Coordinates of C-alpha atoms and ligand atoms in Angstrom, one line a residue:
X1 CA 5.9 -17.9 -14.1
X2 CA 3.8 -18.3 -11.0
X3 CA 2.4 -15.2 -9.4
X4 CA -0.7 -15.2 -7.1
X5 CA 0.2 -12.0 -4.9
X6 CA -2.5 -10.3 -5.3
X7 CA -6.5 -10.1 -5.9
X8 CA -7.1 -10.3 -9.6
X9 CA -5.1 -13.5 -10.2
X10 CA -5.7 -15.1 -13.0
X11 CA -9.0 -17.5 -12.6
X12 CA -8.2 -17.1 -8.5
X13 CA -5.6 -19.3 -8.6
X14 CA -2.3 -18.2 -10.0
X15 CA -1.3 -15.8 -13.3
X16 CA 1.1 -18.6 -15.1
X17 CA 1.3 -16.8 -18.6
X18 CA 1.4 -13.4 -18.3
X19 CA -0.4 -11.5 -15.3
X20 CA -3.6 -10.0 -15.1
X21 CA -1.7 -6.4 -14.2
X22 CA 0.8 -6.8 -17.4
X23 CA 3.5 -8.3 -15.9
X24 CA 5.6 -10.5 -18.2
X25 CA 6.8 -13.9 -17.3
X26 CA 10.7 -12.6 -17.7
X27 CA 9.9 -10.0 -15.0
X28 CA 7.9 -12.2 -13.0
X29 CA 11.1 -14.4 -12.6
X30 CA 13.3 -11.3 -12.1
X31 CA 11.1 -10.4 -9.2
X32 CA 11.1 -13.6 -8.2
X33 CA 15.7 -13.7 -8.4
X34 CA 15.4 -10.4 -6.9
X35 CA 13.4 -11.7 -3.7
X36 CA 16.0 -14.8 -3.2
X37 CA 18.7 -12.5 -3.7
X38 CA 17.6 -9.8 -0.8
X39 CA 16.8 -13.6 1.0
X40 CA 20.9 -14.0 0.3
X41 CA 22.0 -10.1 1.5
X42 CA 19.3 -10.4 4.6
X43 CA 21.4 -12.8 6.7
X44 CA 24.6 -10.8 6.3
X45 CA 23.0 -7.1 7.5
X46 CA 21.7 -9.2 10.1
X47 CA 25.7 -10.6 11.3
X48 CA 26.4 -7.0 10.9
X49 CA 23.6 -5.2 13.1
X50 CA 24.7 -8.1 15.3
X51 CA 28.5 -7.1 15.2
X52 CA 26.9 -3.3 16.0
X53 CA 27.7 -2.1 12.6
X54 CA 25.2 0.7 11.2
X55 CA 23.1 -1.5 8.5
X56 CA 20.8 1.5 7.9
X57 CA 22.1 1.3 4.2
X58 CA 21.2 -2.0 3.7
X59 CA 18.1 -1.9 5.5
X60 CA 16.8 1.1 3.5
X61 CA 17.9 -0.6 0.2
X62 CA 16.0 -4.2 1.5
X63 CA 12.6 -2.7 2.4
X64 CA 13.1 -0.3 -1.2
X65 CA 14.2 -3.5 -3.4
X66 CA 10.8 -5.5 -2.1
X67 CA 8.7 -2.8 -2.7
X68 CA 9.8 -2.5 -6.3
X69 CA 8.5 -6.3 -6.5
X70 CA 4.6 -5.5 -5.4
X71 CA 1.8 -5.5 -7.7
X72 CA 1.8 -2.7 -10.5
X73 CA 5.1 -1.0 -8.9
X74 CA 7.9 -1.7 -11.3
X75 CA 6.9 -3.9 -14.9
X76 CA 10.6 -2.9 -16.1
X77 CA 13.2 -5.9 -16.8
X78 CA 15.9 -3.6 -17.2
X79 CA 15.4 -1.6 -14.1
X80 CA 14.8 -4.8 -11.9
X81 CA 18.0 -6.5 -13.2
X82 CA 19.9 -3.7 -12.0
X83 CA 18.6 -3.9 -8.4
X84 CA 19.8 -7.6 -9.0
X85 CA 23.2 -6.4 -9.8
X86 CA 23.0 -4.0 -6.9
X87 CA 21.7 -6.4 -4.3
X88 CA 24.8 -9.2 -5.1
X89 CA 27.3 -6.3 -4.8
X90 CA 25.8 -5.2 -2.0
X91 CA 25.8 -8.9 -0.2
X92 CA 29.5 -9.3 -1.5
X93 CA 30.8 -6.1 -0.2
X94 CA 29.0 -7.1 3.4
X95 CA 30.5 -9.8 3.5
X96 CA 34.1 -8.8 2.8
X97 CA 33.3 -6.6 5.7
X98 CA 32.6 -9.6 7.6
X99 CA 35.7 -11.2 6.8
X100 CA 33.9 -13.9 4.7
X101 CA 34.1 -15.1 1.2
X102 CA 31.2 -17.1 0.2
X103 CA 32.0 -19.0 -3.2
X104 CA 28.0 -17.9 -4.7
X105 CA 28.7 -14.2 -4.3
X106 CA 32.0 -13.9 -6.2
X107 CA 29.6 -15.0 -9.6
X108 CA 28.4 -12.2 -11.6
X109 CA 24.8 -12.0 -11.5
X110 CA 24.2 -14.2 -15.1
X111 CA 25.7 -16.7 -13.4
X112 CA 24.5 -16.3 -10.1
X113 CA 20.7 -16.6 -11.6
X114 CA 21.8 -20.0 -13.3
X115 CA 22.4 -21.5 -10.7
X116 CA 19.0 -20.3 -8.7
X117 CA 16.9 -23.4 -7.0
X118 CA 13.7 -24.3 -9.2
X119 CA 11.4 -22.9 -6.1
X120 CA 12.7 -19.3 -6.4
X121 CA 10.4 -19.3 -9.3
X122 CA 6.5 -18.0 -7.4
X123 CA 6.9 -19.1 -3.9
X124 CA 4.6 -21.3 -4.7
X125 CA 7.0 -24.8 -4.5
X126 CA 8.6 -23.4 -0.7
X127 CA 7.4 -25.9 1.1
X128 CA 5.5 -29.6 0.1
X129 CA 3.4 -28.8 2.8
X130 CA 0.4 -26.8 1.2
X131 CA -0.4 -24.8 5.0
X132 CA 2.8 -24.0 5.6
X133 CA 3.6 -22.9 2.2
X134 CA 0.9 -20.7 2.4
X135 CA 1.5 -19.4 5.9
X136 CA 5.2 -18.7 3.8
X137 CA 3.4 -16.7 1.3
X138 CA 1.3 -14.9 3.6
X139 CA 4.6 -14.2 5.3
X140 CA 6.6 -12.5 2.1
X141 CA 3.2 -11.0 0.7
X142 CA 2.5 -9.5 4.1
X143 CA 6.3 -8.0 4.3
X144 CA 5.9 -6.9 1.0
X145 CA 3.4 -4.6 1.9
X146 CA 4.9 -3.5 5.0
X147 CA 8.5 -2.8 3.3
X148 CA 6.6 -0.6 1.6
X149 CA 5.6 1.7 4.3
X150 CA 9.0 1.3 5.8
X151 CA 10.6 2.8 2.7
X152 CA 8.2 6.0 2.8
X153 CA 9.0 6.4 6.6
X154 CA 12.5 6.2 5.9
X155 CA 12.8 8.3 3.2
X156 CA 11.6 11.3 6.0
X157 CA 14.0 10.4 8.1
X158 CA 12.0 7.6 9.9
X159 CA 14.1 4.0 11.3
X160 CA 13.2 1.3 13.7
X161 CA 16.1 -1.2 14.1
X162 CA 13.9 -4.0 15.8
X163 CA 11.4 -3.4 12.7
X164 CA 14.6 -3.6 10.3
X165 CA 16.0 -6.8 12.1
X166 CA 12.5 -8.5 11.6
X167 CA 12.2 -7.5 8.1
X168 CA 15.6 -9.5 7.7
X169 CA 14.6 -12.3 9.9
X170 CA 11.2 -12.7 8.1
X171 CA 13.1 -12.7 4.5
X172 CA 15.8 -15.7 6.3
X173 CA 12.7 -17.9 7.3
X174 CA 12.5 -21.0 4.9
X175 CA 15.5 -19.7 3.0
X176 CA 18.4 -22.2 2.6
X177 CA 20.1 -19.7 5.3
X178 CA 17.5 -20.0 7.7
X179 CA 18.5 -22.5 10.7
X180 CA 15.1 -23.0 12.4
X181 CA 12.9 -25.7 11.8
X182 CA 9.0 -24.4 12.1
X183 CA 5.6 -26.3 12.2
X184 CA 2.4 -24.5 11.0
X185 CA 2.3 -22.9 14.7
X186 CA 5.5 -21.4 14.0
X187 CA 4.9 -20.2 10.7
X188 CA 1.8 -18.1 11.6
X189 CA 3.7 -16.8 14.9
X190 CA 5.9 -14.7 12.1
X191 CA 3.0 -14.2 10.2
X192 CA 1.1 -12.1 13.6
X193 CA 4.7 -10.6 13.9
X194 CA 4.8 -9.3 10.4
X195 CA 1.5 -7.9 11.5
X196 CA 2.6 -6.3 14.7
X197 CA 5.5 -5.3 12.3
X198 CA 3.5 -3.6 9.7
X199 CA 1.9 -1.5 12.8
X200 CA 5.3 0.1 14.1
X201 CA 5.5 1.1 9.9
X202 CA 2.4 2.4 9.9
X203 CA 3.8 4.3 13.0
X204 CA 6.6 5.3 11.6
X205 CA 5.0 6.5 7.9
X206 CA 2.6 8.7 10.1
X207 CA 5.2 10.2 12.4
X208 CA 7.4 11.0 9.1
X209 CA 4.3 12.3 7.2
X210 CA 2.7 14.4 10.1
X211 CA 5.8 15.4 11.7
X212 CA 7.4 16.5 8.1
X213 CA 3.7 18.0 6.2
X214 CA 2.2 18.5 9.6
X215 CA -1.2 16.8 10.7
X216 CA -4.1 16.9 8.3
X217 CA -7.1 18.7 9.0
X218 CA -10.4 18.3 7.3
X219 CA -10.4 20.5 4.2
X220 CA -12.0 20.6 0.7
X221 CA -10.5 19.3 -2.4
X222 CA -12.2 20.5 -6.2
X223 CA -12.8 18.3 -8.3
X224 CA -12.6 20.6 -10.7
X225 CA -10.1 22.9 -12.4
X226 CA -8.4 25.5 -13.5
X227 CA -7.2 27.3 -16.7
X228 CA -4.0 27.2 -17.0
X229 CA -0.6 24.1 -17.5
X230 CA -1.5 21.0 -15.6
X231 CA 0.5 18.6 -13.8
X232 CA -1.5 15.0 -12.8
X233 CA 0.6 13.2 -9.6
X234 CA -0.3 9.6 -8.5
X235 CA 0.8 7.2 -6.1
X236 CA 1.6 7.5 -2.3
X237 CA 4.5 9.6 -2.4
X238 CA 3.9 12.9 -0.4
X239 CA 7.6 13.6 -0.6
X240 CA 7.7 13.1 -4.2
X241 CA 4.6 15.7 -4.5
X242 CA 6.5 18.3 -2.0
X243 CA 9.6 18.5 -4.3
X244 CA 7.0 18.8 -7.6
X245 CA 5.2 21.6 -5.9
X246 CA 8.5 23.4 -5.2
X247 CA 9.6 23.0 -8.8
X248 CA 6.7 23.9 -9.9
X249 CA 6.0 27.2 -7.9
X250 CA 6.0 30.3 -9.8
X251 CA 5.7 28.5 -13.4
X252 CA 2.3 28.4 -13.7
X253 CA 1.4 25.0 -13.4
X254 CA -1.4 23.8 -11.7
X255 CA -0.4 20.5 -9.5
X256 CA -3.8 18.2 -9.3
X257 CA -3.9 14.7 -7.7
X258 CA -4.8 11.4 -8.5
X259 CA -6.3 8.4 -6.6
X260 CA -4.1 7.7 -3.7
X261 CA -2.5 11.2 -3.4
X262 CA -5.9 12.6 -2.9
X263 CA -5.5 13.2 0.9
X264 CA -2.2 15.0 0.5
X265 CA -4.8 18.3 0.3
X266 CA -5.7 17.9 4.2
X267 CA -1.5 18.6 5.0
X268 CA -1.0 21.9 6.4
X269 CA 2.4 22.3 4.5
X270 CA 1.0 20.7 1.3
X271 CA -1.9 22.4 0.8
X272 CA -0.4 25.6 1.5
X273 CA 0.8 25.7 -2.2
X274 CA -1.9 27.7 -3.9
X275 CA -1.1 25.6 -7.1
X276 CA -2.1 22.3 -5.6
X277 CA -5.2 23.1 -7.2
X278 CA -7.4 19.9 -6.8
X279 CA -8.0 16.0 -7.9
X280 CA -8.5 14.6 -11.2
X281 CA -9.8 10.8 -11.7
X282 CA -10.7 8.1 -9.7
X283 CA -9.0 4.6 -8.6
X284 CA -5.8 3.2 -9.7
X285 CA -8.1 0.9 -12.5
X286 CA -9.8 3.1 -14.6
X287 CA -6.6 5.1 -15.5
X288 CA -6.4 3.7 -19.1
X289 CA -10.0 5.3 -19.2
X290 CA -9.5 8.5 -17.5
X291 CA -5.8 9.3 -17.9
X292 CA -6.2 10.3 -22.2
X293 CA -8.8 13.2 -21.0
X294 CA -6.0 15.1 -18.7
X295 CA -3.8 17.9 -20.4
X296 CA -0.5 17.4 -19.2
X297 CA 1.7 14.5 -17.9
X298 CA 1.4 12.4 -15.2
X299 CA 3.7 11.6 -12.7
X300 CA 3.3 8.1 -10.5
X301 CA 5.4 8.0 -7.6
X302 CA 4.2 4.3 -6.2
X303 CA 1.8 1.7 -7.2
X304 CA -0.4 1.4 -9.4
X305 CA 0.0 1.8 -12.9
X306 CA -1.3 0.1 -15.8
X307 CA -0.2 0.2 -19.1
X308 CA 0.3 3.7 -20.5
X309 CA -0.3 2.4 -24.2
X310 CA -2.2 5.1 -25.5
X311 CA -0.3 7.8 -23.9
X312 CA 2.7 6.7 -22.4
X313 CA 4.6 9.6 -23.9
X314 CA 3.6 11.8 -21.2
X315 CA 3.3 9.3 -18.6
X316 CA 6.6 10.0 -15.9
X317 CA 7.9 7.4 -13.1
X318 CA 9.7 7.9 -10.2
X319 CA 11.7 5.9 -7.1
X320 CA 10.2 2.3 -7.7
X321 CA 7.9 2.8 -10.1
X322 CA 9.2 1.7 -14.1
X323 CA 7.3 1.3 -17.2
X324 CA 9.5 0.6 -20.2
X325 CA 9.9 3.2 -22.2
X326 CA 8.2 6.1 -20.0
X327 CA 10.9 8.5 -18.6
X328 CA 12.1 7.7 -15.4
X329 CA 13.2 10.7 -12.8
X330 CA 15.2 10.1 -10.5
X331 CA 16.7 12.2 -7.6
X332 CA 13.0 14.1 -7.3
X333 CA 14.7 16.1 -10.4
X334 CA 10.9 16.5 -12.4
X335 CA 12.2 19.0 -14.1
X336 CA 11.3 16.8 -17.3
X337 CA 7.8 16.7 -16.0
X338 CA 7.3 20.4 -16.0
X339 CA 8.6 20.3 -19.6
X340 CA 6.4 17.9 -20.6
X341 CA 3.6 20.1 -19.0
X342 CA 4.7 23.5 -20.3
X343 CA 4.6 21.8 -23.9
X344 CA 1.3 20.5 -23.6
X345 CA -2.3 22.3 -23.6
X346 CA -3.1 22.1 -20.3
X347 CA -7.3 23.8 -19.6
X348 CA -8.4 26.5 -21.7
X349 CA -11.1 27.3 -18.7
X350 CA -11.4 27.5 -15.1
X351 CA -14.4 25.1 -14.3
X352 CA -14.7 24.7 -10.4
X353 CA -16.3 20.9 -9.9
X354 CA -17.9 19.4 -6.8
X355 CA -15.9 19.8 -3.0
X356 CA -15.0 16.6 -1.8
X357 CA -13.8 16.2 2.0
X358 CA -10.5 14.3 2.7
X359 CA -7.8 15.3 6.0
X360 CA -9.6 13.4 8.4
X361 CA -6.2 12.5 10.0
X362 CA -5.0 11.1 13.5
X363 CA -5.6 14.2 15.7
X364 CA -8.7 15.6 14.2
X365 CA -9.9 11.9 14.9
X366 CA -8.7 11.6 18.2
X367 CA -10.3 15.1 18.6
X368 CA -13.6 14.1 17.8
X369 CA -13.6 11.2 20.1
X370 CA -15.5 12.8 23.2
X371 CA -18.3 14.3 20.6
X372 CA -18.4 10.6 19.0
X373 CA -18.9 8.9 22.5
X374 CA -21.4 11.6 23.3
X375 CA -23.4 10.5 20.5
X376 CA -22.7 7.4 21.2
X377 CA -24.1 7.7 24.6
X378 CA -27.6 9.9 23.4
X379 CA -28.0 6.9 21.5
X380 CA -27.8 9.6 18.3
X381 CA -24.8 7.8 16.8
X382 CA -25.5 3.9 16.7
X383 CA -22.7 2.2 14.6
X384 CA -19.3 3.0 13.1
X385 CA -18.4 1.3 10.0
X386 CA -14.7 1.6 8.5
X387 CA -15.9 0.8 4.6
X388 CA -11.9 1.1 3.2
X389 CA -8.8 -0.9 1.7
X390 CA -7.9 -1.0 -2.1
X391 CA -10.4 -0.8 -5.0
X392 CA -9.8 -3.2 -8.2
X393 CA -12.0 -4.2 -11.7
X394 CA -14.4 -6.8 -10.4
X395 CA -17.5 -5.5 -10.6
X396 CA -18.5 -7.1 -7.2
X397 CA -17.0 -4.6 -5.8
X398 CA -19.6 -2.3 -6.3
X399 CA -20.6 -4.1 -3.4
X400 CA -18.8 -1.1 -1.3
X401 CA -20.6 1.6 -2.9
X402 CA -24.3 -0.1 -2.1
X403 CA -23.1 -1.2 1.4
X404 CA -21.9 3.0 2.2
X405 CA -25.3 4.3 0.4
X406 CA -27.0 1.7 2.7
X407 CA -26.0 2.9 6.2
X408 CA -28.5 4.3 8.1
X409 CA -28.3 7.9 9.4
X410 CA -27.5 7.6 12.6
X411 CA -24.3 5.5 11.6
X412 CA -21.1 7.1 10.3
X413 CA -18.5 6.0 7.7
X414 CA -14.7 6.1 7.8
X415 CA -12.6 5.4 4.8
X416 CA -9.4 4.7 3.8
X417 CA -6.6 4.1 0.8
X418 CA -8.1 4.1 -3.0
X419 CA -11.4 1.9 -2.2
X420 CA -13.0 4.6 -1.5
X421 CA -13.8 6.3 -4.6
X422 CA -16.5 3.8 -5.1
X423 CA -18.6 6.6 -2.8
X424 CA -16.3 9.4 -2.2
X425 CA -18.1 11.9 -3.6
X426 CA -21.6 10.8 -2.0
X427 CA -23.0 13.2 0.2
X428 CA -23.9 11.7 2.9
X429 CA -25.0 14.7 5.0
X430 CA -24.3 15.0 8.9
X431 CA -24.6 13.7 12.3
X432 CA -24.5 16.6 14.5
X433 CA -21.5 18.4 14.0
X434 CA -19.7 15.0 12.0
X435 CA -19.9 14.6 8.5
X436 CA -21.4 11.0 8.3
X437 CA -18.6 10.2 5.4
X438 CA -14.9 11.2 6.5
X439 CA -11.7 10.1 4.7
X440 CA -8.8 9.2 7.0
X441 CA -6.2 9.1 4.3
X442 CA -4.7 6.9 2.4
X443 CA -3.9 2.9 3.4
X444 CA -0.7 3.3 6.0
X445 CA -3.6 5.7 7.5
X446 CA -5.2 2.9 8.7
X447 CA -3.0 3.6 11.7
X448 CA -5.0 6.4 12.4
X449 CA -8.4 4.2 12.3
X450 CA -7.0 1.7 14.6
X451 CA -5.3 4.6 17.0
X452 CA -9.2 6.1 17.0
X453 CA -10.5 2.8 17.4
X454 CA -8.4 1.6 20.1
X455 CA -9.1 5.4 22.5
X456 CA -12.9 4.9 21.9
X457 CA -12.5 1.5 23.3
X458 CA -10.4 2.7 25.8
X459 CA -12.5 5.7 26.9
X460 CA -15.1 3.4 26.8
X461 CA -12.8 0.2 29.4
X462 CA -13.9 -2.3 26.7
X463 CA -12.1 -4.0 24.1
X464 CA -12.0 -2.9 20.6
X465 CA -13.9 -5.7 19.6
X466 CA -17.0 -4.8 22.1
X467 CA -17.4 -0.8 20.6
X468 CA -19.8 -0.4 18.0
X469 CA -17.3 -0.7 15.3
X470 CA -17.1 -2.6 11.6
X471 CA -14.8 -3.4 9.8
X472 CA -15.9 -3.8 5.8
X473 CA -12.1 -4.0 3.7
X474 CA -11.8 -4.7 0.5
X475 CA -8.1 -6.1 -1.0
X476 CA -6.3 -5.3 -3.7
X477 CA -2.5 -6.0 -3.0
X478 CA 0.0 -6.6 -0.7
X479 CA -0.1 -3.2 1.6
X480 CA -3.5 -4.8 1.8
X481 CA -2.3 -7.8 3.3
X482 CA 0.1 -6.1 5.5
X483 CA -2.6 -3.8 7.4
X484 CA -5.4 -7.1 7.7
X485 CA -2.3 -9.6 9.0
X486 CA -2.1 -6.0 11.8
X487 CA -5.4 -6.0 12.2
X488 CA -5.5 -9.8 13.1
X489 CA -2.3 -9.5 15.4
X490 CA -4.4 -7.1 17.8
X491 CA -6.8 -9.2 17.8
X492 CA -9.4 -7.5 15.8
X493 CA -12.6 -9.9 15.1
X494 CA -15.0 -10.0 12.4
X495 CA -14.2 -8.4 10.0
X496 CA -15.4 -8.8 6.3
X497 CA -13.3 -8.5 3.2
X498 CA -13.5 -9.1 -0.3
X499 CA -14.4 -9.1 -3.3
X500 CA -12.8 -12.3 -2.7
X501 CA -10.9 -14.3 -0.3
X502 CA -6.5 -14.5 -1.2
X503 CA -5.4 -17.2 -3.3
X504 CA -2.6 -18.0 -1.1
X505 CA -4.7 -18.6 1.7
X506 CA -5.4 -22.6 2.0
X507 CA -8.7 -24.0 3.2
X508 CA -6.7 -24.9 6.9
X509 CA -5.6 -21.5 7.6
X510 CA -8.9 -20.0 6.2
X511 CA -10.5 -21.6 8.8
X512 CA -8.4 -20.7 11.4
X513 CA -9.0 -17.4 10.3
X514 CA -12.9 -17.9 10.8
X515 CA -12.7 -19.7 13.7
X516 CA -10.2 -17.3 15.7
X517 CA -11.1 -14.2 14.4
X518 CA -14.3 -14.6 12.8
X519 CA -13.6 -13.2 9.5
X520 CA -15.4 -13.4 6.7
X521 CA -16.0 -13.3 3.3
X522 CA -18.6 -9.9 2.2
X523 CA -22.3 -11.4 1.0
X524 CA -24.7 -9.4 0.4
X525 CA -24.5 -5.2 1.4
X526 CA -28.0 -6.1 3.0
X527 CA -27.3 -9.1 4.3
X528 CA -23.9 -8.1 5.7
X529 CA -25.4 -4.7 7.2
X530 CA -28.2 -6.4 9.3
X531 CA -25.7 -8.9 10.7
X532 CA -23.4 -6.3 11.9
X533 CA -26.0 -4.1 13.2
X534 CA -26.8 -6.8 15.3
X535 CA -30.3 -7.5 13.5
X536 CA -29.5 -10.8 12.6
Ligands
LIG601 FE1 -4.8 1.5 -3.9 FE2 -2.9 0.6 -5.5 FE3 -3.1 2.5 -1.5 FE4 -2.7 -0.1 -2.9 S1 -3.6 2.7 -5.4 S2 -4.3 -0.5 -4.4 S3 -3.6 -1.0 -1.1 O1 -1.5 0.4 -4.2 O2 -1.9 1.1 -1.8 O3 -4.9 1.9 -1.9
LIG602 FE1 -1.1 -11.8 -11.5 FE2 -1.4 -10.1 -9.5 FE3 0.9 -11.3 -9.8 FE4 0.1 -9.4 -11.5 S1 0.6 -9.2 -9.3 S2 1.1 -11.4 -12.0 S3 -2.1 -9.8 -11.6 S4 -1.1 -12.3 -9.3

């Protein structure tokens, strides 16, 4: 196997064995078939849309099958060789459709994986050219990532056809379908358009979230609990927690979130469940830790999960999330959940915990923009730091935590997706009215820190990169990817990520990366603080 997709690579350079996250070297070369395969079905939906025939099908099931191949989404041989299955019958049935008979699609799938190219196996062999076979895998990482905010828009109802046409076109570049012949330059053109891509899915995921669960307002989450059943939901899945909340009404059961489903509590129609009754844990990589102490099953509905091995009787998957050997429910039936839950203890006592803040969301941002520029103005608020992205093992990355606990008073701090729980329950106290510490959401909710970026800026007739704005991101996995490579296609400058810089990323295009768009790699919080303060 060769896998190097995302931040805790083995030795930063490629897991070749096994992977860090648990992934076996048979489903890392399933993953890997299953991405050449949806390479195969992509040009045929894309003869289709052309012929105006309604590909929303094949779209959905594209930007579904990819997501099922990021990091810790689906560690499952048996569930990933049946999206194989499904993605050949689903390129053979197109293109009877079409009126062609391609010899490769009448094999069943054993054979059809025989007689696979060497290079399916990693992406890391696309190209002998090391720059453009990273640009490549900047490329599939990036549209892994934003296939996976495509799916959640979709599943409320959300479609772009340009965005599903690109998706398609992306996959066909450097395939043995693809016709065009690309330099470097042309490669990292469809990298910035994956970027501009991943925005309109960001778009998308918050016009299906806010116009579905309406838009979140600031609002109070315990950390505590009460006595009674408990039900633990993880993931990003608000649609997924909706149905469990519904099943769950009137049982008893006490719904509390974990990691990313933490802002879910700032939707009006979420939180107006009474037994959404708070958060349990932290980030996605202390669940082997945390997960044993919780009295009742848990229910992931997206990335990430680790092994369950100590408890993986009462651990529940659904959509594209498998573990062998945990229950899998499918059709939003979690009606095996709530069994689960009614059979185990669940809290003797009610024990009300800290009140953290989350709900932070597009309009109450947008809202607060005059009383931000105000302050702004008065010279009471002097910087604006977006400390967010993915948190992960390495201990560098208590980097974050120093760097939020570091920020002067008259800063504030906007966060975003599972990074920060390295300081989400720091009180950071207030400037003016603003809470100096506000949590826009989860990491397609970046959209709603560039939207709030890009009205102070305009507000203010200067460009995003001239407001007193920073940008400190930390990188897990490919979503990750997918919101920097957005970031970079409008033309946001220096910003600093870590805990380190992407494998995939050769030295050339790194320093394009510096050169253009000044980003760089996180030092010291100190050192990095003074700098973008403008003290250095
Ligand atoms: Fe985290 Fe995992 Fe949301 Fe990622 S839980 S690491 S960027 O899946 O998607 O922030
Ligand atoms: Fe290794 Fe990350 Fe790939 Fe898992 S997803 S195999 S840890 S590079």
């Amino acid at each position: 196997m060769f896998c190097d997709q995302c931040e805790q690579t083995a030795k930063g350079v490629g897991c070749t064995v096994a992977g860090v996250c648990g992934k076996t070297a048979d489903v890392a070369l399933l993953q890997d078939q299953l991405t050449y395969l949806l390479r195969r079905l992509a040009p045929l939906v894309e003869q289709a849309r052309e012929k105006g025939m309604n590909t929303d099908v094949y779209d959905d099931f594209i930007a579904d099958t990819l997501f099922a191949t990021l990091t810790n989404v689906n560690f499952d041989a048996k569930a990933i060789e049946a999206l194989q299955t499904e993605t050949l019958l689903h390129a053979r049935t197109l293109a009877a459709q079409l009126g062609e008979v391609p010899e490769d699609l009448s094999l069943s799938i054993e054979e059809y994986r025989k007689q696979l190219p060497e290079s399916v196996v990693g992406m890391d062999n696309f190209s002998s050219d090391a720059d453009v076979n990273s640009a490549m895998q900047i490329l599939l990482f990036g549209l892994k990532g934003l296939c996976a905010y495509k799916d959640h828009a979709a599943r409320l109802g959300q479609r772009d056809k340009e965005l599903s046409s690109f998706v398609c076109k992306a996959l066909i570049a450097g395939s043995p379908w693809d016709g065009a012949v690309r330099d470097l330059g042309g490669w990292l053109d469809l990298v910035l358009e994956c970027g501009r891509g991943n925005l309109k899915a960001m778009e998308l995921l918050d016009a299906g979230n806010t116009g579905h669960f309406g838009d979140p307002v600031p609002t109070p989450v315990d950390l505590g609990h009460r006595k009674g059943k408990a039900i633990l939901i993880s993931g990003h899945d608000l649609y997924d927690l909706e149905a469990l909340l519904k099943q769950t009404e009137g049982t008893g059961i006490n719904v509390y979130t974990h990691c990313e489903m933490l802002p879910a509590h700032g939707y009006p129609r979420l939180k107006a469940y009474p037994h959404l009754a708070g958060h349990f844990g932290t980030a996605w990589q202390n669940q082997q830790k945390e997960l044993p102490d919780f009295p009742g099953p848990v229910l992931f509905t997206t990335n990430c999960i680790q092994n369950p091995r100590a408890y993986g009787d009462k651990v529940f998957t659904s959509g594209n999330v498998s573990w062998p050997g945990c229950t899998h429910c499918r059709e939003r039936d979690f009606s095996a959940v709530i069994e689960k839950a009614k059979a185990m203890p669940g809290y003797a006592e009610d024990a009300p915990g800290q009140k953290i803040l989350t709900g932070f969301g597009r309009k109450t941002m947008l809202a607060a923009a005059p009383a931000v520029l105000d302050a702004v103005a008065q010279g009471k608020l002097r910087h604006i730091f977006l400390v967010g992205g993915c948190d992960g093992a390495k201990p560098a990355r208590n980097y974050y935590t120093e760097f939020v606990e570091k920020t002067p008073q008259d800063t504030v701090v906007l966060t975003l997706a599972c990074g920060k729980f390295r300081f989400y329950n720091k009180d950071l106290g207030k400037l003016g009215d603003l809470p100096r510490l506000m949590d826009c959401g989860q990491c397609n909710d970046a959209y709603t820190a560039i939207q709030t970026a890009l009205a102070l800026a305009d507000a203010l007739k200067c460009d995003v990169n001239d407001l007193p704005l920073s940008m400190v991101l930390s990188w897990y996995e490919q979503k990750a990817v997918a919101i920097l490579l957005t970031l970079l296609a409008l033309g946001v400058r220096n910003i600093v990520i870590g805990p380190s810089l992407p494998a995939f990323v050769s030295p050339a295009i790194l320093n394009i990366l510096v050169e253009q768009w000044g980003l760089r790699l996180m030092t010291t919080p100190d050192e990095d603080m003074a700098r973008l303060l403008g003290k250095k």
